[in-house]
Coordinates of C-alpha atoms in Angstrom, one line a residue:
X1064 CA -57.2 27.5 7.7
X1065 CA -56.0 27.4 4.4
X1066 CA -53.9 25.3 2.4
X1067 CA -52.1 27.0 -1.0
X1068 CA -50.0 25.2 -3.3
X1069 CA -47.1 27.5 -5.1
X1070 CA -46.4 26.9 -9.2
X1071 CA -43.0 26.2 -10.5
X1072 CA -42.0 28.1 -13.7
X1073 CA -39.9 26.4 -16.2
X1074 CA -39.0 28.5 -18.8
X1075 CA -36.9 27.0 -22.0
X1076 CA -34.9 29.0 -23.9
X1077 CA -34.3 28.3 -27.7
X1078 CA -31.0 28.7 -29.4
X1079 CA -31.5 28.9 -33.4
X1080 CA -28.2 28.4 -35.3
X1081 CA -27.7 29.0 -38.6
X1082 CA -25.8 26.5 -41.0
X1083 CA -23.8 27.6 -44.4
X1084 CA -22.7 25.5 -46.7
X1085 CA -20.7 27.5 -49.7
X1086 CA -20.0 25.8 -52.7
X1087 CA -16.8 26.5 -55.2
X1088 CA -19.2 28.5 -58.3
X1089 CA -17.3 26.9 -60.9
X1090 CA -17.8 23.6 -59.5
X1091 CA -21.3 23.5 -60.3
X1092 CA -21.4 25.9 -62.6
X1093 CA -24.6 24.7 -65.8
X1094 CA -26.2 22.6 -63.3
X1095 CA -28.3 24.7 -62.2
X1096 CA -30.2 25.5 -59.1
X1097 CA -31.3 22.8 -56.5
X1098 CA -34.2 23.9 -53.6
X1099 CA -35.8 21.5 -50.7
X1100 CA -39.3 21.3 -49.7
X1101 CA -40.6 21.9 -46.4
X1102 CA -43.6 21.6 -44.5
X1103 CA -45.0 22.3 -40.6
X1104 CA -48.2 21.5 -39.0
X1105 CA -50.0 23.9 -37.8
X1106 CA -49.4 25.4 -34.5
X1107 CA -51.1 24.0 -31.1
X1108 CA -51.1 26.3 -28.1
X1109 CA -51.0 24.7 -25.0
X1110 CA -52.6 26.3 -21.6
X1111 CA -51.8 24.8 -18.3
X1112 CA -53.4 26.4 -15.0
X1113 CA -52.5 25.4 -11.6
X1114 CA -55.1 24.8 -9.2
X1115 CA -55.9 26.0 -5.9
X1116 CA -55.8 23.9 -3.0
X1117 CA -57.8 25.7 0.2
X1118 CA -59.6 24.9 3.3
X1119 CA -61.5 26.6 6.0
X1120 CA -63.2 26.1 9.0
X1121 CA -66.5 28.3 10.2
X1122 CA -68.6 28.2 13.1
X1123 CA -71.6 26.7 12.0
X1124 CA -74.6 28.1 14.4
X1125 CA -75.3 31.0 16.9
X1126 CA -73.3 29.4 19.8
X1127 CA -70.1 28.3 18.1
X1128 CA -67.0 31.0 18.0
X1129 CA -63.2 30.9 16.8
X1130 CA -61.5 30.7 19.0
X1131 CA -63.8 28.1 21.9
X1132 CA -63.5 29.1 25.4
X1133 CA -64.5 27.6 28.5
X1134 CA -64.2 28.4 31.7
X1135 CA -64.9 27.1 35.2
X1136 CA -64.3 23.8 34.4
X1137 CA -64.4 20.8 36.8
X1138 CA -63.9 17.0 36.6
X1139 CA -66.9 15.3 34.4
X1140 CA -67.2 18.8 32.1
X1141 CA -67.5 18.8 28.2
X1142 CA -67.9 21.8 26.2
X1143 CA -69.0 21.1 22.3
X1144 CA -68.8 23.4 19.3
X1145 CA -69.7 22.6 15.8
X1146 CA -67.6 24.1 12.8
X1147 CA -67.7 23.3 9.0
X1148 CA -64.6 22.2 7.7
X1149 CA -65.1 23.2 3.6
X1150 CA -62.6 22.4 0.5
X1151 CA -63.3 25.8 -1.1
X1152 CA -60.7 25.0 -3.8
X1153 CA -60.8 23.3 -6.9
X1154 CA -58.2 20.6 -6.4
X1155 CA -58.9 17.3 -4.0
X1156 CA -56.4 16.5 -0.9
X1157 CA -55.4 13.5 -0.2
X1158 CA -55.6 13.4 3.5
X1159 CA -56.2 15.9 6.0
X1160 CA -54.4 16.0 9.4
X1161 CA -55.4 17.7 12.8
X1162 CA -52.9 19.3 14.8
X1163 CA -53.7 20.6 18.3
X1164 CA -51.0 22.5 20.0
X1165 CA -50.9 23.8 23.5
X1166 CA -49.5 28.0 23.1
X1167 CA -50.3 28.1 27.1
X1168 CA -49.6 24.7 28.6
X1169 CA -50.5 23.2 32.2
X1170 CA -51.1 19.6 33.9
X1171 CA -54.5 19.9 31.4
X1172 CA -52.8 19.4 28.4
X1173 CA -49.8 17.7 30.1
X1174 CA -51.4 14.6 31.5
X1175 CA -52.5 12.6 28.6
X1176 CA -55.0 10.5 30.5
X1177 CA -56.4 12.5 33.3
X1178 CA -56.4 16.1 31.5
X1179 CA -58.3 16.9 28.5
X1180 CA -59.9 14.7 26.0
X1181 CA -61.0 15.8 22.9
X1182 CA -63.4 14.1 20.5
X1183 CA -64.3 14.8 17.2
X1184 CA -67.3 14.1 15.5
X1185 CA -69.1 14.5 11.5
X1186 CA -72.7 14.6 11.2
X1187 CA -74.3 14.1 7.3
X1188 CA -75.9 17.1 8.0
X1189 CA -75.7 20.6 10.0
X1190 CA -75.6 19.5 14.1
X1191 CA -79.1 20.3 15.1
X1192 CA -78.3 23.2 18.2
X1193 CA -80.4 23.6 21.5
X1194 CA -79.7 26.1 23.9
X1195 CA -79.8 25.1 27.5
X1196 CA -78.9 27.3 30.9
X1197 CA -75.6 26.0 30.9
X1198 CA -74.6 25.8 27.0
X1199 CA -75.8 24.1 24.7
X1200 CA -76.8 20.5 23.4
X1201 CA -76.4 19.3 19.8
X1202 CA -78.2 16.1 18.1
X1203 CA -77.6 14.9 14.6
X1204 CA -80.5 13.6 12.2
X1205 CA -78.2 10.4 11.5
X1206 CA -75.7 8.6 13.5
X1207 CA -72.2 10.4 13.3
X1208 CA -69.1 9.3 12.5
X1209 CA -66.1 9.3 15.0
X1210 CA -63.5 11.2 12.8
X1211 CA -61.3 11.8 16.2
X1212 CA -61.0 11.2 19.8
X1213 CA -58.1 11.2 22.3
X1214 CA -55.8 13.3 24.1
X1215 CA -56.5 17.1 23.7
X1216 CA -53.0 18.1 22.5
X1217 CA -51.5 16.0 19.4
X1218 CA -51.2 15.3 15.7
X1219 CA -53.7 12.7 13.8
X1220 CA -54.4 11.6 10.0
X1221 CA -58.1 11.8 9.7
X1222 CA -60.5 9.7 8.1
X1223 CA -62.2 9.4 5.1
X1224 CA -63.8 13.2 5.1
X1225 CA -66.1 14.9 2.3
X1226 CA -64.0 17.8 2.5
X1227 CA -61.1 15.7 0.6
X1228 CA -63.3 16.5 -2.5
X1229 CA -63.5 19.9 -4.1
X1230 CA -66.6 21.7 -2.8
X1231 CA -67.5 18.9 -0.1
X1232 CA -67.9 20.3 3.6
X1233 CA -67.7 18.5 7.2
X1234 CA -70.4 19.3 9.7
X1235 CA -68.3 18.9 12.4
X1236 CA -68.7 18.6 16.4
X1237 CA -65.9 19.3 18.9
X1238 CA -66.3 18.3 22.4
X1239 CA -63.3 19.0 25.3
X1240 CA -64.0 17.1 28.2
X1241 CA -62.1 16.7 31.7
X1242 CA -62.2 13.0 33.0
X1243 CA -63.7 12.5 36.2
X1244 CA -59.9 11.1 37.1
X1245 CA -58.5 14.9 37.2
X1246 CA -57.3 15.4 40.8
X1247 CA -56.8 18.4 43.3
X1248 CA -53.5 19.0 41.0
X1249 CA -56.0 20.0 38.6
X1250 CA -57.4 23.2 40.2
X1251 CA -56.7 26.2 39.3
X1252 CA -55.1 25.7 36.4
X1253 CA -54.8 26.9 32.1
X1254 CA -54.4 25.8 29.2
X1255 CA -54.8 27.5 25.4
X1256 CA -54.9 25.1 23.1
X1257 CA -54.4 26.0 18.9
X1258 CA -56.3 23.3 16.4
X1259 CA -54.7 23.1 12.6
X1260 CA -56.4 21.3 10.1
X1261 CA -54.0 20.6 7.1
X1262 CA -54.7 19.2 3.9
X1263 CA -52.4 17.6 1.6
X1264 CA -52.7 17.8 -2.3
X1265 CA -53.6 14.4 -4.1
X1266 CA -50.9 13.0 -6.5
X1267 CA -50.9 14.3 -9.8
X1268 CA -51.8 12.2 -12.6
X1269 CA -51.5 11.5 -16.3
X1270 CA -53.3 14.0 -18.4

């Protein structure tokens, strides 16, 4: 997932005149010849580079994938992934949204209180992974921050994240759950659902 910025050109054209002045000979004629001095600094060259503005997200241990599947899900499920969201440019955002779509959508993704729920989580460090029969279990060496949690398909500003900084990465957890409230209308159903995350250049500033 990658954010680019584009760079306007402005190109200014020069127009040099040239200015005459002709004097009558006669009228000046044994007064001889006047000149004017001139002077110019020395030239200054000025270089000015746009930056890049890009972010990415990567599964972060054996179990994680792009995209996250589950299946056989019932009422009282959660599924959990961890990913690294990175700012692998050179340029800071100054916020960074998550948008999660449904390309395939059912009563799941439909019913914002009974389908699924999805909760996001950061860890200071990489999610700790331990595989299990069923999945897989994930602890973090320090209490995580909440950066998300509600209704599976929607559009939210995040927190404050380290990825906002050049070079600064997320160790992030994603866990879809079904409430225990999903009903018989719930069986048998499908849902695909697309997560964006979208970062937003900071303001530019003096220089």
């Amino acid at each position: 997932m990658t954010a680019t910025t584009g760079s306007k050109t402005r190109t200014t054209r020069k127009i040099v005149g040239s200015l005459g002045i002709l004097g009558a000979a006669a009228a000046v004629a044994g007064l001889g010849t006047f000149g004017t001095f001139t002077d110019s600094t020395t030239p200054v060259d000025a270089t000015v580079a746009t930056g890049t503005l890009s972010i990415d997200l990567n599964a972060a241990n054996s179990t994680a994938s792009l995209p996250l599947s589950a299946a056989g899900f019932v009422p009282g499920d959660t599924v959990s992934r961890t990913y690294d969201l990175a700012n692998t440019g050179n340029l800071a955002f100054s916020g960074i949204t998550l948008d999660t779509a449904a390309t395939k959508s059912s009563v799941l993704d439909t019913d914002r209180t009974n389908g699924l729920q999805l909760k996001v989580q950061s860890c200071a460090s990489a999610w700790t992974e331990t595989k299990t029969a069923t999945g897989a279990t994930y602890a973090c060496s320090t209490a995580p921050a909440s950066v998300f949690a509600g209704p599976a398909v929607g559009f939210s500003q995040l927190g404050q994240l380290a990825s906002l900084a050049p070079g600064g990465t997320d160790h992030l957890l994603f866990s879809l759950s079904l409430p225990t409230s999903a009903d018989n209308n719930f069986q048998d159903k499908s849902s695909t659902l697309r997560l964006t995350f979208s970062g937003t250049q900071a303001a530019g500033t003096a220089r």
